PDB file of N, CA and C in Angstrom:
ATOM      1  N   MET U   1      61.890  27.125 -94.745  1.00 65.00           N
ATOM      2  CA  MET U   1      61.220  27.446 -93.506  1.00 65.00           C
ATOM      3  C   MET U   1      62.085  28.331 -92.612  1.00 65.00           C
ATOM      4  N   ALA U   2      63.384  28.094 -92.614  1.00 76.00           N
ATOM      5  CA  ALA U   2      64.292  28.869 -91.774  1.00 76.00           C
ATOM      6  C   ALA U   2      64.409  30.301 -92.282  1.00 76.00           C
ATOM      7  N   THR U   3      64.395  30.472 -93.598  1.00 85.00           N
ATOM      8  CA  THR U   3      64.500  31.823 -94.138  1.00 85.00           C
ATOM      9  C   THR U   3      63.256  32.647 -93.824  1.00 85.00           C
ATOM     10  N   ARG U   4      62.116  32.002 -93.745  1.00 86.00           N
ATOM     11  CA  ARG U   4      60.884  32.696 -93.398  1.00 86.00           C
ATOM     12  C   ARG U   4      60.945  33.200 -91.957  1.00 86.00           C
ATOM     13  N   SER U   5      61.486  32.404 -91.059  1.00 88.00           N
ATOM     14  CA  SER U   5      61.623  32.797 -89.657  1.00 88.00           C
ATOM     15  C   SER U   5      62.627  33.930 -89.501  1.00 88.00           C
ATOM     16  N   VAL U   6      63.720  33.846 -90.229  1.00 88.00           N
ATOM     17  CA  VAL U   6      64.728  34.910 -90.164  1.00 88.00           C
ATOM     18  C   VAL U   6      64.159  36.204 -90.720  1.00 88.00           C
ATOM     19  N   LEU U   7      63.440  36.122 -91.818  1.00 90.00           N
ATOM     20  CA  LEU U   7      62.830  37.307 -92.404  1.00 90.00           C
ATOM     21  C   LEU U   7      61.803  37.924 -91.452  1.00 90.00           C
ATOM     22  N   LEU U   8      61.003  37.103 -90.817  1.00 89.00           N
ATOM     23  CA  LEU U   8      60.025  37.597 -89.856  1.00 89.00           C
ATOM     24  C   LEU U   8      60.715  38.256 -88.668  1.00 89.00           C
ATOM     25  N   ALA U   9      61.789  37.655 -88.196  1.00 88.00           N
ATOM     26  CA  ALA U   9      62.533  38.237 -87.079  1.00 88.00           C
ATOM     27  C   ALA U   9      63.134  39.588 -87.455  1.00 88.00           C
ATOM     28  N   LEU U  10      63.649  39.703 -88.674  1.00 88.00           N
ATOM     29  CA  LEU U  10      64.209  40.971 -89.127  1.00 88.00           C
ATOM     30  C   LEU U  10      63.137  42.050 -89.247  1.00 88.00           C
ATOM     31  N   VAL U  11      61.981  41.680 -89.735  1.00 86.00           N
ATOM     32  CA  VAL U  11      60.880  42.647 -89.851  1.00 86.00           C
ATOM     33  C   VAL U  11      60.437  43.112 -88.470  1.00 86.00           C
ATOM     34  N   VAL U  12      60.324  42.192 -87.528  1.00 84.00           N
ATOM     35  CA  VAL U  12      59.917  42.553 -86.164  1.00 84.00           C
ATOM     36  C   VAL U  12      60.961  43.450 -85.515  1.00 84.00           C
ATOM     37  N   LEU U  13      62.233  43.131 -85.663  1.00 81.00           N
ATOM     38  CA  LEU U  13      63.290  43.975 -85.106  1.00 81.00           C
ATOM     39  C   LEU U  13      63.312  45.349 -85.746  1.00 81.00           C
ATOM     40  N   ASP U  14      63.069  45.422 -87.031  1.00 81.00           N
ATOM     41  CA  ASP U  14      63.021  46.702 -87.712  1.00 81.00           C
ATOM     42  C   ASP U  14      61.876  47.556 -87.176  1.00 81.00           C
ATOM     43  N   LEU U  15      60.739  46.958 -86.947  1.00 75.00           N
ATOM     44  CA  LEU U  15      59.606  47.706 -86.402  1.00 75.00           C
ATOM     45  C   LEU U  15      59.846  48.139 -84.964  1.00 75.00           C
ATOM     46  N   LEU U  16      60.564  47.350 -84.194  1.00 72.00           N
ATOM     47  CA  LEU U  16      60.850  47.714 -82.808  1.00 72.00           C
ATOM     48  C   LEU U  16      61.828  48.885 -82.713  1.00 72.00           C
ATOM     49  N   PHE U  17      62.757  48.975 -83.649  1.00 73.00           N
ATOM     50  CA  PHE U  17      63.747  50.043 -83.602  1.00 73.00           C
ATOM     51  C   PHE U  17      63.279  51.327 -84.276  1.00 73.00           C
ATOM     52  N   TYR U  18      62.148  51.301 -84.915  1.00 68.00           N
ATOM     53  CA  TYR U  18      61.626  52.499 -85.558  1.00 68.00           C
ATOM     54  C   TYR U  18      61.048  53.427 -84.496  1.00 68.00           C
ATOM     55  N   VAL U  19      61.525  54.667 -84.457  1.00 61.00           N
ATOM     56  CA  VAL U  19      61.022  55.662 -83.517  1.00 61.00           C
ATOM     57  C   VAL U  19      60.392  56.784 -84.327  1.00 61.00           C
ATOM     58  N   PRO U  20      59.084  56.955 -84.238  1.00 58.00           N
ATOM     59  CA  PRO U  20      58.451  58.022 -85.019  1.00 58.00           C
ATOM     60  C   PRO U  20      58.812  59.393 -84.453  1.00 58.00           C
ATOM     61  N   PRO U  21      58.858  60.412 -85.282  1.00 55.00           N
ATOM     62  CA  PRO U  21      59.163  61.756 -84.790  1.00 55.00           C
ATOM     63  C   PRO U  21      58.063  62.249 -83.863  1.00 55.00           C
ATOM     64  N   GLY U  22      58.425  63.034 -82.867  1.00 50.00           N
ATOM     65  CA  GLY U  22      57.477  63.479 -81.855  1.00 50.00           C
ATOM     66  C   GLY U  22      56.475  64.504 -82.334  1.00 50.00           C
ATOM     67  N   ARG U  23      56.869  65.351 -83.258  1.00 51.00           N
ATOM     68  CA  ARG U  23      55.973  66.423 -83.687  1.00 51.00           C
ATOM     69  C   ARG U  23      55.007  66.000 -84.772  1.00 51.00           C
ATOM     70  N   SER U  24      55.269  64.936 -85.451  1.00 52.00           N
ATOM     71  CA  SER U  24      54.365  64.532 -86.522  1.00 52.00           C
ATOM     72  C   SER U  24      53.842  63.140 -86.240  1.00 52.00           C
ATOM     73  N   GLY U  25      52.706  63.081 -85.638  1.00 53.00           N
ATOM     74  CA  GLY U  25      52.121  61.795 -85.342  1.00 53.00           C
ATOM     75  C   GLY U  25      50.685  61.972 -84.917  1.00 53.00           C
ATOM     76  N   PRO U  26      49.946  60.896 -84.864  1.00 56.00           N
ATOM     77  CA  PRO U  26      48.540  61.010 -84.509  1.00 56.00           C
ATOM     78  C   PRO U  26      48.311  61.228 -83.016  1.00 56.00           C
ATOM     79  N   ASN U  27      49.338  61.012 -82.176  1.00 63.00           N
ATOM     80  CA  ASN U  27      49.147  61.121 -80.745  1.00 63.00           C
ATOM     81  C   ASN U  27      49.113  62.592 -80.322  1.00 63.00           C
ATOM     82  N   VAL U  28      47.966  63.047 -79.861  1.00 65.00           N
ATOM     83  CA  VAL U  28      47.769  64.442 -79.486  1.00 65.00           C
ATOM     84  C   VAL U  28      48.572  64.788 -78.239  1.00 65.00           C
ATOM     85  N   TYR U  29      48.718  63.857 -77.321  1.00 66.00           N
ATOM     86  CA  TYR U  29      49.430  64.132 -76.075  1.00 66.00           C
ATOM     87  C   TYR U  29      50.911  64.371 -76.323  1.00 66.00           C
ATOM     88  N   ILE U  30      51.510  63.620 -77.228  1.00 63.00           N
ATOM     89  CA  ILE U  30      52.920  63.823 -77.557  1.00 63.00           C
ATOM     90  C   ILE U  30      53.100  65.152 -78.282  1.00 63.00           C
ATOM     91  N   GLN U  31      52.188  65.494 -79.174  1.00 64.00           N
ATOM     92  CA  GLN U  31      52.271  66.769 -79.873  1.00 64.00           C
ATOM     93  C   GLN U  31      52.146  67.931 -78.889  1.00 64.00           C
ATOM     94  N   LYS U  32      51.258  67.824 -77.912  1.00 64.00           N
ATOM     95  CA  LYS U  32      51.071  68.887 -76.934  1.00 64.00           C
ATOM     96  C   LYS U  32      52.309  69.050 -76.070  1.00 64.00           C
ATOM     97  N   LEU U  33      52.959  67.948 -75.718  1.00 64.00           N
ATOM     98  CA  LEU U  33      54.159  68.015 -74.901  1.00 64.00           C
ATOM     99  C   LEU U  33      55.286  68.709 -75.643  1.00 64.00           C
ATOM    100  N   PHE U  34      55.473  68.408 -76.928  1.00 68.00           N
ATOM    101  CA  PHE U  34      56.536  69.028 -77.696  1.00 68.00           C
ATOM    102  C   PHE U  34      56.211  70.472 -78.064  1.00 68.00           C
ATOM    103  N   ALA U  35      54.950  70.855 -78.042  1.00 71.00           N
ATOM    104  CA  ALA U  35      54.561  72.218 -78.387  1.00 71.00           C
ATOM    105  C   ALA U  35      54.413  73.097 -77.154  1.00 71.00           C
ATOM    106  N   SER U  36      54.800  72.603 -75.983  1.00 79.00           N
ATOM    107  CA  SER U  36      54.658  73.398 -74.773  1.00 79.00           C
ATOM    108  C   SER U  36      56.010  73.941 -74.335  1.00 79.00           C
ATOM    109  N   CYS U  37      55.966  74.991 -73.534  1.00 85.00           N
ATOM    110  CA  CYS U  37      57.175  75.621 -73.036  1.00 85.00           C
ATOM    111  C   CYS U  37      56.863  76.270 -71.688  1.00 85.00           C
ATOM    112  N   TRP U  38      57.840  76.899 -71.095  1.00 78.00           N
ATOM    113  CA  TRP U  38      57.717  77.591 -69.818  1.00 78.00           C
ATOM    114  C   TRP U  38      57.001  76.734 -68.780  1.00 78.00           C
ATOM    115  N   ARG U  39      57.647  75.657 -68.426  1.00 79.00           N
ATOM    116  CA  ARG U  39      57.143  74.728 -67.410  1.00 79.00           C
ATOM    117  C   ARG U  39      55.774  74.152 -67.775  1.00 79.00           C
ATOM    118  N   LEU U  40      55.586  73.887 -69.039  1.00 79.00           N
ATOM    119  CA  LEU U  40      54.350  73.307 -69.598  1.00 79.00           C
ATOM    120  C   LEU U  40      53.144  74.231 -69.457  1.00 79.00           C
ATOM    121  N   ARG U  41      53.363  75.523 -69.217  1.00 84.00           N
ATOM    122  CA  ARG U  41      52.250  76.462 -69.090  1.00 84.00           C
ATOM    123  C   ARG U  41      52.120  77.376 -70.297  1.00 84.00           C
ATOM    124  N   GLY U  42      53.087  77.319 -71.197  1.00 86.00           N
ATOM    125  CA  GLY U  42      53.041  78.141 -72.395  1.00 86.00           C
ATOM    126  C   GLY U  42      52.871  77.291 -73.635  1.00 86.00           C
ATOM    127  N   SER U  43      52.691  77.972 -74.753  1.00 86.00           N
ATOM    128  CA  SER U  43      52.533  77.285 -76.038  1.00 86.00           C
ATOM    129  C   SER U  43      53.468  77.900 -77.059  1.00 86.00           C
ATOM    130  N   CYS U  44      54.070  77.051 -77.876  1.00 86.00           N
ATOM    131  CA  CYS U  44      54.953  77.521 -78.935  1.00 86.00           C
ATOM    132  C   CYS U  44      54.109  77.881 -80.151  1.00 86.00           C
ATOM    133  N   ARG U  45      54.175  79.144 -80.552  1.00 87.00           N
ATOM    134  CA  ARG U  45      53.382  79.616 -81.681  1.00 87.00           C
ATOM    135  C   ARG U  45      54.200  80.594 -82.519  1.00 87.00           C
ATOM    136  N   GLN U  46      53.716  80.847 -83.727  1.00 89.00           N
ATOM    137  CA  GLN U  46      54.328  81.854 -84.594  1.00 89.00           C
ATOM    138  C   GLN U  46      54.039  83.262 -84.068  1.00 89.00           C
ATOM    139  N   LYS U  47      52.821  83.444 -83.533  1.00 92.00           N
ATOM    140  CA  LYS U  47      52.374  84.742 -83.052  1.00 92.00           C
ATOM    141  C   LYS U  47      51.545  84.533 -81.787  1.00 92.00           C
ATOM    142  N   CYS U  48      51.774  85.339 -80.768  1.00 91.00           N
ATOM    143  CA  CYS U  48      51.038  85.190 -79.499  1.00 91.00           C
ATOM    144  C   CYS U  48      49.629  85.771 -79.619  1.00 91.00           C
ATOM    145  N   LEU U  49      48.725  85.228 -78.817  1.00 92.00           N
ATOM    146  CA  LEU U  49      47.371  85.759 -78.755  1.00 92.00           C
ATOM    147  C   LEU U  49      47.372  87.089 -78.009  1.00 92.00           C
ATOM    148  N   LYS U  50      46.256  87.813 -78.037  1.00 92.00           N
ATOM    149  CA  LYS U  50      46.195  89.127 -77.392  1.00 92.00           C
ATOM    150  C   LYS U  50      46.364  89.034 -75.881  1.00 92.00           C
ATOM    151  N   LYS U  51      45.868  87.967 -75.270  1.00 92.00           N
ATOM    152  CA  LYS U  51      45.949  87.841 -73.810  1.00 92.00           C
ATOM    153  C   LYS U  51      47.247  87.194 -73.337  1.00 92.00           C
ATOM    154  N   GLU U  52      48.171  86.901 -74.244  1.00 91.00           N
ATOM    155  CA  GLU U  52      49.429  86.246 -73.893  1.00 91.00           C
ATOM    156  C   GLU U  52      50.610  87.178 -74.119  1.00 91.00           C
ATOM    157  N   GLU U  53      51.722  86.842 -73.464  1.00 89.00           N
ATOM    158  CA  GLU U  53      52.959  87.601 -73.634  1.00 89.00           C
ATOM    159  C   GLU U  53      54.057  86.679 -74.122  1.00 89.00           C
ATOM    160  N   TYR U  54      54.953  87.240 -74.913  1.00 84.00           N
ATOM    161  CA  TYR U  54      56.119  86.494 -75.397  1.00 84.00           C
ATOM    162  C   TYR U  54      57.126  86.408 -74.255  1.00 84.00           C
ATOM    163  N   ASN U  55      57.649  85.225 -74.014  1.00 79.00           N
ATOM    164  CA  ASN U  55      58.589  85.038 -72.918  1.00 79.00           C
ATOM    165  C   ASN U  55      59.970  84.644 -73.412  1.00 79.00           C
ATOM    166  N   ILE U  56      60.090  83.511 -74.067  1.00 82.00           N
ATOM    167  CA  ILE U  56      61.366  83.025 -74.591  1.00 82.00           C
ATOM    168  C   ILE U  56      61.120  82.460 -75.985  1.00 82.00           C
ATOM    169  N   LEU U  57      62.170  82.011 -76.637  1.00 84.00           N
ATOM    170  CA  LEU U  57      62.030  81.369 -77.944  1.00 84.00           C
ATOM    171  C   LEU U  57      61.932  79.862 -77.765  1.00 84.00           C
ATOM    172  N   CYS U  58      61.019  79.240 -78.503  1.00 84.00           N
ATOM    173  CA  CYS U  58      60.937  77.775 -78.514  1.00 84.00           C
ATOM    174  C   CYS U  58      61.991  77.199 -79.444  1.00 84.00           C
ATOM    175  N   ASP U  59      62.109  77.774 -80.611  1.00 80.00           N
ATOM    176  CA  ASP U  59      63.152  77.412 -81.568  1.00 80.00           C
ATOM    177  C   ASP U  59      63.440  78.670 -82.380  1.00 80.00           C
ATOM    178  N   THR U  60      63.966  78.542 -83.547  1.00 80.00           N
ATOM    179  CA  THR U  60      64.346  79.732 -84.316  1.00 80.00           C
ATOM    180  C   THR U  60      63.168  80.475 -84.918  1.00 80.00           C
ATOM    181  N   THR U  61      62.013  79.844 -85.015  1.00 84.00           N
ATOM    182  CA  THR U  61      60.885  80.499 -85.683  1.00 84.00           C
ATOM    183  C   THR U  61      59.668  80.711 -84.790  1.00 84.00           C
ATOM    184  N   ARG U  62      59.606  80.068 -83.639  1.00 86.00           N
ATOM    185  CA  ARG U  62      58.393  80.148 -82.820  1.00 86.00           C
ATOM    186  C   ARG U  62      58.672  80.798 -81.468  1.00 86.00           C
ATOM    187  N   LEU U  63      57.664  81.485 -80.951  1.00 88.00           N
ATOM    188  CA  LEU U  63      57.741  82.154 -79.660  1.00 88.00           C
ATOM    189  C   LEU U  63      57.059  81.321 -78.594  1.00 88.00           C
ATOM    190  N   CYS U  64      57.501  81.484 -77.359  1.00 89.00           N
ATOM    191  CA  CYS U  64      56.825  80.846 -76.232  1.00 89.00           C
ATOM    192  C   CYS U  64      55.822  81.850 -75.683  1.00 89.00           C
ATOM    193  N   CYS U  65      54.550  81.604 -75.897  1.00 90.00           N
ATOM    194  CA  CYS U  65      53.480  82.508 -75.488  1.00 90.00           C
ATOM    195  C   CYS U  65      52.884  82.012 -74.174  1.00 90.00           C
ATOM    196  N   VAL U  66      52.894  82.887 -73.165  1.00 90.00           N
ATOM    197  CA  VAL U  66      52.470  82.501 -71.820  1.00 90.00           C
ATOM    198  C   VAL U  66      51.473  83.517 -71.308  1.00 90.00           C
ATOM    199  N   ASN U  67      50.495  83.048 -70.549  1.00 90.00           N
ATOM    200  CA  ASN U  67      49.568  83.926 -69.864  1.00 90.00           C
ATOM    201  C   ASN U  67      50.362  84.709 -68.816  1.00 90.00           C
ATOM    202  N   PRO U  68      50.174  86.023 -68.704  1.00 89.00           N
ATOM    203  CA  PRO U  68      50.977  86.833 -67.774  1.00 89.00           C
ATOM    204  C   PRO U  68      50.874  86.388 -66.312  1.00 89.00           C
ATOM    205  N   LYS U  69      49.800  85.756 -65.919  1.00 88.00           N
ATOM    206  CA  LYS U  69      49.679  85.335 -64.520  1.00 88.00           C
ATOM    207  C   LYS U  69      50.634  84.190 -64.176  1.00 88.00           C
ATOM    208  N   HIS U  70      51.163  83.479 -65.165  1.00 85.00           N
ATOM    209  CA  HIS U  70      52.100  82.391 -64.932  1.00 85.00           C
ATOM    210  C   HIS U  70      53.557  82.859 -64.954  1.00 85.00           C
ATOM    211  N   LEU U  71      53.802  84.103 -65.356  1.00 83.00           N
ATOM    212  CA  LEU U  71      55.166  84.621 -65.420  1.00 83.00           C
ATOM    213  C   LEU U  71      55.597  85.138 -64.049  1.00 83.00           C
ATOM    214  N   PRO U  72      56.892  85.109 -63.755  1.00 80.00           N
ATOM    215  CA  PRO U  72      57.356  85.641 -62.470  1.00 80.00           C
ATOM    216  C   PRO U  72      57.254  87.165 -62.477  1.00 80.00           C
ATOM    217  N   ILE U  73      57.157  87.736 -61.282  1.00 81.00           N
ATOM    218  CA  ILE U  73      57.076  89.189 -61.137  1.00 81.00           C
ATOM    219  C   ILE U  73      58.480  89.751 -61.255  1.00 81.00           C
ATOM    220  N   LEU U  74      58.650  90.719 -62.145  1.00 76.00           N
ATOM    221  CA  LEU U  74      59.944  91.350 -62.337  1.00 76.00           C
ATOM    222  C   LEU U  74      60.096  92.520 -61.380  1.00 76.00           C
ATOM    223  N   THR U  75      61.247  92.596 -60.722  1.00 78.00           N
ATOM    224  CA  THR U  75      61.526  93.701 -59.805  1.00 78.00           C
ATOM    225  C   THR U  75      62.795  94.401 -60.245  1.00 78.00           C
ATOM    226  N   GLY U  76      62.992  95.588 -59.769  1.00 70.00           N
ATOM    227  CA  GLY U  76      64.196  96.352 -60.103  1.00 70.00           C
ATOM    228  C   GLY U  76      63.886  97.437 -61.100  1.00 70.00           C
ATOM    229  N   LYS U  77      64.959  98.111 -61.528  1.00 62.00           N
ATOM    230  CA  LYS U  77      64.786  99.247 -62.443  1.00 62.00           C
ATOM    231  C   LYS U  77      64.834  98.803 -63.884  1.00 62.00           C
TER     232      LYS U  77
END
């Protein structure tokens, strides 16, 4: 009986310490948060849409695509 309780406790602790990766999961809200950039107004994509502009890099392979109205106005020469 004691070994059953210990085994159950170990299984519960193992499940509590398991942290699923943020980008691969069924939760759409977590995926959207990790796929956003530029103050949560841009999207990380391989290629920007026609109405979007590339701003910064999200990682080594994806661009941060932002609607131009959300970008700051550039001044100077």
